[in-house]
mmCIF file of C-alpha atoms in Angstrom:
data_model
loop_
_atom_site.group_PDB
_atom_site.id
_atom_site.type_symbol
_atom_site.label_atom_id
_atom_site.label_comp_id
_atom_site.label_asym_id
_atom_site.label_seq_id
_atom_site.Cartn_x
_atom_site.Cartn_y
_atom_site.Cartn_z
ATOM 1 C CA UNK T 1 0.000 0.000 0.000
ATOM 2 C CA UNK T 2 1.270 3.457 -0.864
ATOM 3 C CA UNK T 3 2.379 5.716 1.969
ATOM 4 C CA UNK T 4 -0.537 8.150 2.498
ATOM 5 C CA UNK T 5 1.214 10.293 5.076
ATOM 6 C CA UNK T 6 1.119 13.963 4.182
ATOM 7 C CA UNK T 7 1.877 17.193 5.924
ATOM 8 C CA UNK T 8 0.676 20.774 5.776
ATOM 9 C CA UNK T 9 3.043 23.466 4.580
ATOM 10 C CA UNK T 10 4.786 25.413 7.360
ATOM 11 C CA UNK T 11 2.697 28.523 6.634
ATOM 12 C CA UNK T 12 -0.575 26.574 6.650
ATOM 13 C CA UNK T 13 0.325 24.744 9.858
ATOM 14 C CA UNK T 14 1.295 27.960 11.665
ATOM 15 C CA UNK T 15 -1.884 29.716 10.560
ATOM 16 C CA UNK T 16 -4.065 26.862 11.811
ATOM 17 C CA UNK T 17 -2.247 26.793 15.147
ATOM 18 C CA UNK T 18 -2.758 30.539 15.592
ATOM 19 C CA UNK T 19 -6.436 30.406 14.626
ATOM 20 C CA UNK T 20 -7.042 27.437 16.928
ATOM 21 C CA UNK T 21 -5.331 29.140 19.870
ATOM 22 C CA UNK T 22 -7.246 32.369 19.212
ATOM 23 C CA UNK T 23 -10.561 30.524 19.193
ATOM 24 C CA UNK T 24 -9.748 28.640 22.398
ATOM 25 C CA UNK T 25 -8.862 31.913 24.145
ATOM 26 C CA UNK T 26 -12.219 33.307 23.043
ATOM 27 C CA UNK T 27 -14.122 30.322 24.435
ATOM 28 C CA UNK T 28 -12.069 30.410 27.651
ATOM 29 C CA UNK T 29 -12.884 34.098 28.218
ATOM 30 C CA UNK T 30 -16.572 33.533 27.472
ATOM 31 C CA UNK T 31 -16.784 30.651 29.958
ATOM 32 C CA UNK T 32 -15.209 32.858 32.616
ATOM 33 C CA UNK T 33 -17.813 35.570 31.960
ATOM 34 C CA UNK T 34 -20.550 32.991 32.508
ATOM 35 C CA UNK T 35 -19.176 31.996 35.911
ATOM 36 C CA UNK T 36 -17.229 28.874 34.936
ATOM 37 C CA UNK T 37 -13.722 28.163 36.232
ATOM 38 C CA UNK T 38 -12.001 26.838 33.098
ATOM 39 C CA UNK T 39 -8.497 25.422 32.878
ATOM 40 C CA UNK T 40 -6.652 23.949 29.895
ATOM 41 C CA UNK T 41 -6.805 20.180 29.553
ATOM 42 C CA UNK T 42 -4.464 20.075 26.572
ATOM 43 C CA UNK T 43 -1.300 21.971 27.368
ATOM 44 C CA UNK T 44 -0.744 24.790 24.911
ATOM 45 C CA UNK T 45 -4.298 24.961 23.569
ATOM 46 C CA UNK T 46 -4.269 28.739 23.980
ATOM 47 C CA UNK T 47 -0.845 29.295 22.449
ATOM 48 C CA UNK T 48 0.801 28.324 19.177
ATOM 49 C CA UNK T 49 3.916 26.953 20.812
ATOM 50 C CA UNK T 50 4.431 23.291 19.896
ATOM 51 C CA UNK T 51 5.031 21.145 22.990
ATOM 52 C CA UNK T 52 7.129 18.041 22.419
ATOM 53 C CA UNK T 53 5.407 14.815 23.536
ATOM 54 C CA UNK T 54 2.470 16.761 25.015
ATOM 55 C CA UNK T 55 0.668 18.778 22.356
ATOM 56 C CA UNK T 56 -0.165 15.902 20.036
ATOM 57 C CA UNK T 57 -1.485 16.757 16.591
ATOM 58 C CA UNK T 58 -4.940 15.365 15.810
ATOM 59 C CA UNK T 59 -5.516 14.055 19.338
ATOM 60 C CA UNK T 60 -9.237 14.492 19.985
ATOM 61 C CA UNK T 61 -9.574 15.732 23.558
ATOM 62 C CA UNK T 62 -11.644 18.628 24.912
ATOM 63 C CA UNK T 63 -9.486 21.723 25.316
ATOM 64 C CA UNK T 64 -11.012 23.075 28.523
ATOM 65 C CA UNK T 65 -12.395 21.794 31.827
ATOM 66 C CA UNK T 66 -14.500 23.746 34.333
ATOM 67 C CA UNK T 67 -13.215 23.017 37.833
ATOM 68 C CA UNK T 68 -16.562 24.019 39.332
ATOM 69 C CA UNK T 69 -19.010 21.873 37.345
ATOM 70 C CA UNK T 70 -16.620 19.420 35.568
ATOM 71 C CA UNK T 71 -18.001 20.295 32.131
ATOM 72 C CA UNK T 72 -15.441 19.774 29.380
ATOM 73 C CA UNK T 73 -15.524 22.042 26.337
ATOM 74 C CA UNK T 74 -13.803 21.543 23.013
ATOM 75 C CA UNK T 75 -13.119 24.874 21.348
ATOM 76 C CA UNK T 76 -13.505 24.973 17.579
ATOM 77 C CA UNK T 77 -12.182 28.082 15.848
ATOM 78 C CA UNK T 78 -13.864 28.939 12.548
ATOM 79 C CA UNK T 79 -12.909 31.474 9.894
ATOM 80 C CA UNK T 80 -16.230 30.754 8.160
ATOM 81 C CA UNK T 81 -18.897 30.002 10.762
ATOM 82 C CA UNK T 82 -20.332 26.539 10.285
ATOM 83 C CA UNK T 83 -20.789 23.425 12.372
ATOM 84 C CA UNK T 84 -18.169 21.073 10.993
ATOM 85 C CA UNK T 85 -15.427 18.676 12.076
ATOM 86 C CA UNK T 86 -12.622 16.906 10.250
ATOM 87 C CA UNK T 87 -13.063 13.134 10.243
ATOM 88 C CA UNK T 88 -11.378 9.954 9.084
ATOM 89 C CA UNK T 89 -13.429 7.159 7.533
ATOM 90 C CA UNK T 90 -10.579 4.676 7.956
ATOM 91 C CA UNK T 91 -8.974 5.471 11.314
ATOM 92 C CA UNK T 92 -11.097 5.481 14.490
ATOM 93 C CA UNK T 93 -8.365 7.392 16.305
ATOM 94 C CA UNK T 94 -9.041 10.316 13.968
ATOM 95 C CA UNK T 95 -12.838 10.244 14.011
ATOM 96 C CA UNK T 96 -14.553 13.584 14.642
ATOM 97 C CA UNK T 97 -15.805 12.569 18.107
ATOM 98 C CA UNK T 98 -12.711 10.773 19.390
ATOM 99 C CA UNK T 99 -12.348 11.642 23.087
ATOM 100 C CA UNK T 100 -15.695 13.462 23.341
ATOM 101 C CA UNK T 101 -18.222 12.295 25.931
ATOM 102 C CA UNK T 102 -21.965 12.868 25.779
ATOM 103 C CA UNK T 103 -21.752 15.469 28.556
ATOM 104 C CA UNK T 104 -19.089 17.519 26.792
ATOM 105 C CA UNK T 105 -19.772 20.764 24.945
ATOM 106 C CA UNK T 106 -18.345 22.090 21.693
ATOM 107 C CA UNK T 107 -17.767 25.849 21.620
ATOM 108 C CA UNK T 108 -17.652 27.608 18.236
ATOM 109 C CA UNK T 109 -15.621 30.810 17.919
ATOM 110 C CA UNK T 110 -15.579 32.897 14.748
ATOM 111 C CA UNK T 111 -12.056 34.204 14.101
ATOM 112 C CA UNK T 112 -11.205 37.061 11.734
ATOM 113 C CA UNK T 113 -7.915 38.423 10.439
ATOM 114 C CA UNK T 114 -6.884 41.808 11.843
ATOM 115 C CA UNK T 115 -3.690 42.368 9.852
ATOM 116 C CA UNK T 116 -1.204 40.800 7.481
ATOM 117 C CA UNK T 117 0.928 39.077 10.125
ATOM 118 C CA UNK T 118 0.665 35.358 10.826
ATOM 119 C CA UNK T 119 -0.600 36.021 14.356
ATOM 120 C CA UNK T 120 -3.028 38.808 13.459
ATOM 121 C CA UNK T 121 -6.279 37.049 14.354
ATOM 122 C CA UNK T 122 -9.018 37.746 16.890
ATOM 123 C CA UNK T 123 -12.074 35.847 18.091
ATOM 124 C CA UNK T 124 -15.580 37.289 18.127
ATOM 125 C CA UNK T 125 -17.253 37.562 21.531
ATOM 126 C CA UNK T 126 -20.194 35.645 20.025
ATOM 127 C CA UNK T 127 -19.376 32.129 21.245
ATOM 128 C CA UNK T 128 -21.938 29.403 20.530
ATOM 129 C CA UNK T 129 -22.184 26.024 22.237
ATOM 130 C CA UNK T 130 -23.492 22.636 21.120
ATOM 131 C CA UNK T 131 -23.800 19.465 23.241
ATOM 132 C CA UNK T 132 -21.557 16.688 21.932
ATOM 133 C CA UNK T 133 -24.432 14.266 22.527
ATOM 134 C CA UNK T 134 -26.626 16.154 20.040
ATOM 135 C CA UNK T 135 -23.858 16.200 17.424
ATOM 136 C CA UNK T 136 -23.359 12.450 17.815
ATOM 137 C CA UNK T 137 -27.096 11.737 17.563
ATOM 138 C CA UNK T 138 -27.435 13.778 14.360
ATOM 139 C CA UNK T 139 -24.402 12.012 12.900
ATOM 140 C CA UNK T 140 -25.834 8.578 13.709
ATOM 141 C CA UNK T 141 -29.200 9.568 12.235
ATOM 142 C CA UNK T 142 -27.474 10.697 9.021
ATOM 143 C CA UNK T 143 -28.517 14.316 9.479
ATOM 144 C CA UNK T 144 -25.061 15.399 8.353
ATOM 145 C CA UNK T 145 -23.275 16.037 5.076
ATOM 146 C CA UNK T 146 -19.899 14.376 4.498
ATOM 147 C CA UNK T 147 -17.588 16.108 2.048
ATOM 148 C CA UNK T 148 -15.163 14.566 -0.407
ATOM 149 C CA UNK T 149 -11.697 13.775 0.903
ATOM 150 C CA UNK T 150 -9.405 16.717 1.490
ATOM 151 C CA UNK T 151 -6.131 17.094 -0.367
ATOM 152 C CA UNK T 152 -2.873 15.464 0.695
ATOM 153 C CA UNK T 153 -1.828 18.509 2.748
ATOM 154 C CA UNK T 154 -4.880 17.944 4.979
ATOM 155 C CA UNK T 155 -4.080 14.285 5.640
ATOM 156 C CA UNK T 156 -6.754 12.842 3.301
ATOM 157 C CA UNK T 157 -9.517 13.465 5.847
ATOM 158 C CA UNK T 158 -13.143 14.274 5.081
ATOM 159 C CA UNK T 159 -15.277 17.005 6.602
ATOM 160 C CA UNK T 160 -18.530 16.301 8.459
ATOM 161 C CA UNK T 161 -20.984 19.205 8.265
ATOM 162 C CA UNK T 162 -24.058 19.585 10.485
ATOM 163 C CA UNK T 163 -26.340 21.729 8.273
ATOM 164 C CA UNK T 164 -27.252 25.142 9.656
ATOM 165 C CA UNK T 165 -28.310 28.648 8.649
ATOM 166 C CA UNK T 166 -26.042 31.481 9.813
ATOM 167 C CA UNK T 167 -27.026 35.158 9.886
ATOM 168 C CA UNK T 168 -24.795 37.229 7.615
ATOM 169 C CA UNK T 169 -25.522 40.560 9.337
ATOM 170 C CA UNK T 170 -26.858 42.111 12.543
ATOM 171 C CA UNK T 171 -30.623 42.570 12.620
ATOM 172 C CA UNK T 172 -33.828 41.164 14.043
ATOM 173 C CA UNK T 173 -36.100 38.268 13.131
ATOM 174 C CA UNK T 174 -38.877 39.627 10.928
ATOM 175 C CA UNK T 175 -40.777 36.438 10.093
ATOM 176 C CA UNK T 176 -40.589 32.664 10.491
ATOM 177 C CA UNK T 177 -42.408 30.257 8.191
ATOM 178 C CA UNK T 178 -42.309 26.537 7.565
ATOM 179 C CA UNK T 179 -39.369 26.756 5.200
ATOM 180 C CA UNK T 180 -37.729 30.169 5.760
ATOM 181 C CA UNK T 181 -36.496 32.646 8.346
ATOM 182 C CA UNK T 182 -36.459 36.338 7.422
ATOM 183 C CA UNK T 183 -34.017 38.741 9.075
ATOM 184 C CA UNK T 184 -34.387 42.527 8.824
ATOM 185 C CA UNK T 185 -30.859 43.882 8.543
ATOM 186 C CA UNK T 186 -30.100 46.714 10.966
ATOM 187 C CA UNK T 187 -27.860 48.666 8.600
ATOM 188 C CA UNK T 188 -30.495 49.367 5.937
ATOM 189 C CA UNK T 189 -33.697 47.478 6.921
ATOM 190 C CA UNK T 190 -33.196 45.119 3.979
ATOM 191 C CA UNK T 191 -34.921 41.737 4.425
ATOM 192 C CA UNK T 192 -32.614 38.722 4.239
ATOM 193 C CA UNK T 193 -34.160 35.299 3.717
ATOM 194 C CA UNK T 194 -32.662 31.993 4.885
ATOM 195 C CA UNK T 195 -33.852 28.562 3.817
ATOM 196 C CA UNK T 196 -34.632 25.957 6.468
ATOM 197 C CA UNK T 197 -33.482 23.088 4.286
ATOM 198 C CA UNK T 198 -30.031 21.943 3.193
ATOM 199 C CA UNK T 199 -30.260 19.359 0.444
ATOM 200 C CA UNK T 200 -33.003 17.105 1.827
ATOM 201 C CA UNK T 201 -32.234 17.837 5.473
ATOM 202 C CA UNK T 202 -34.631 20.074 7.395
ATOM 203 C CA UNK T 203 -33.334 22.578 9.956
ATOM 204 C CA UNK T 204 -34.852 23.366 13.341
ATOM 205 C CA UNK T 205 -35.556 27.047 13.992
ATOM 206 C CA UNK T 206 -33.514 28.496 16.877
ATOM 207 C CA UNK T 207 -34.969 32.032 16.935
ATOM 208 C CA UNK T 208 -38.405 33.674 17.213
ATOM 209 C CA UNK T 209 -39.988 36.745 15.643
ATOM 210 C CA UNK T 210 -38.608 39.894 17.240
ATOM 211 C CA UNK T 211 -35.377 38.312 18.491
ATOM 212 C CA UNK T 212 -32.197 40.352 17.920
ATOM 213 C CA UNK T 213 -29.655 38.558 15.745
ATOM 214 C CA UNK T 214 -25.933 39.079 15.326
ATOM 215 C CA UNK T 215 -23.765 38.438 12.290
ATOM 216 C CA UNK T 216 -22.400 34.899 12.612
ATOM 217 C CA UNK T 217 -25.254 33.692 14.804
ATOM 218 C CA UNK T 218 -26.675 30.262 13.999
ATOM 219 C CA UNK T 219 -30.414 30.818 13.527
ATOM 220 C CA UNK T 220 -31.409 27.283 12.454
ATOM 221 C CA UNK T 221 -29.675 23.925 12.630
ATOM 222 C CA UNK T 222 -30.075 20.156 12.911
ATOM 223 C CA UNK T 223 -28.681 20.407 16.464
ATOM 224 C CA UNK T 224 -29.501 22.704 19.407
ATOM 225 C CA UNK T 225 -27.218 25.732 19.731
ATOM 226 C CA UNK T 226 -26.964 28.013 22.759
ATOM 227 C CA UNK T 227 -24.933 31.085 23.642
ATOM 228 C CA UNK T 228 -24.889 30.290 27.359
ATOM 229 C CA UNK T 229 -24.904 27.341 29.710
ATOM 230 C CA UNK T 230 -24.845 27.709 33.460
ATOM 231 C CA UNK T 231 -22.087 26.552 35.729
ATOM 232 C CA UNK T 232 -23.942 24.512 38.339
ATOM 233 C CA UNK T 233 -20.919 23.747 40.488
ATOM 234 C CA UNK T 234 -20.862 20.616 42.569
ATOM 235 C CA UNK T 235 -17.955 18.882 40.867
ATOM 236 C CA UNK T 236 -16.298 16.500 43.339
ATOM 237 C CA UNK T 237 -12.610 15.707 43.505
ATOM 238 C CA UNK T 238 -13.488 12.166 42.429
ATOM 239 C CA UNK T 239 -15.298 13.417 39.324
ATOM 240 C CA UNK T 240 -12.367 15.673 38.510
ATOM 241 C CA UNK T 241 -9.851 12.809 38.764
ATOM 242 C CA UNK T 242 -12.050 10.517 36.647
ATOM 243 C CA UNK T 243 -12.092 13.149 33.905
ATOM 244 C CA UNK T 244 -8.322 13.547 33.988
ATOM 245 C CA UNK T 245 -7.847 9.773 33.938
ATOM 246 C CA UNK T 246 -10.084 9.490 30.858
ATOM 247 C CA UNK T 247 -7.689 11.821 29.041
ATOM 248 C CA UNK T 248 -4.582 9.757 29.768
ATOM 249 C CA UNK T 249 -2.512 9.169 26.646
ATOM 250 C CA UNK T 250 -0.703 5.828 26.417
#
């Protein structure tokens, strides 16, 4: 069998490290604002320094852990807001949900370039969360779209997409029907219309008439999406140690 190993270019790898770290910082700050007590589970998740033998490429573990409620959150930085994960059809160790438990959350952070430098990226303060359990259920029920294999520089992986509708501008919800959501754009009162179907997959509405909407906000999806989730506290030392043990790397 031919050797299918492939590597990103140095520039591409650095950019992805920076974007990932920027997104994780954004999720970390948002969790703090909500009353969580997050710490890093994967050393270096909020920096683009490469740690030998510790920061392992493609290892699927949640980036953050709340010491108060024991909720683990995987931060996913996006330059184009969508609900998607890279995935391997051949290697279980590189499946999209490797290391994710049903009680974990996935936090999406939209990152934008602020300059021409490699580290000139910032995360939006609009962080959106999805339960890993809901993502797994939709995947099992074939409510996802799987892309063609990526090129050799991306390791021949595919991309799993959970269909959604994302607001392109700030505004408010003007109307909701069986197959469309209409947003009145704040800048000029123009009405923007979003379909509630992707291919043959129907989307669930996540907003109501009159709700304010921000650019990059997911307004319909096959999975529930929230901007907040409460820190309930109560995590015991035993629970904390069980979580750390589950992340042990052989």
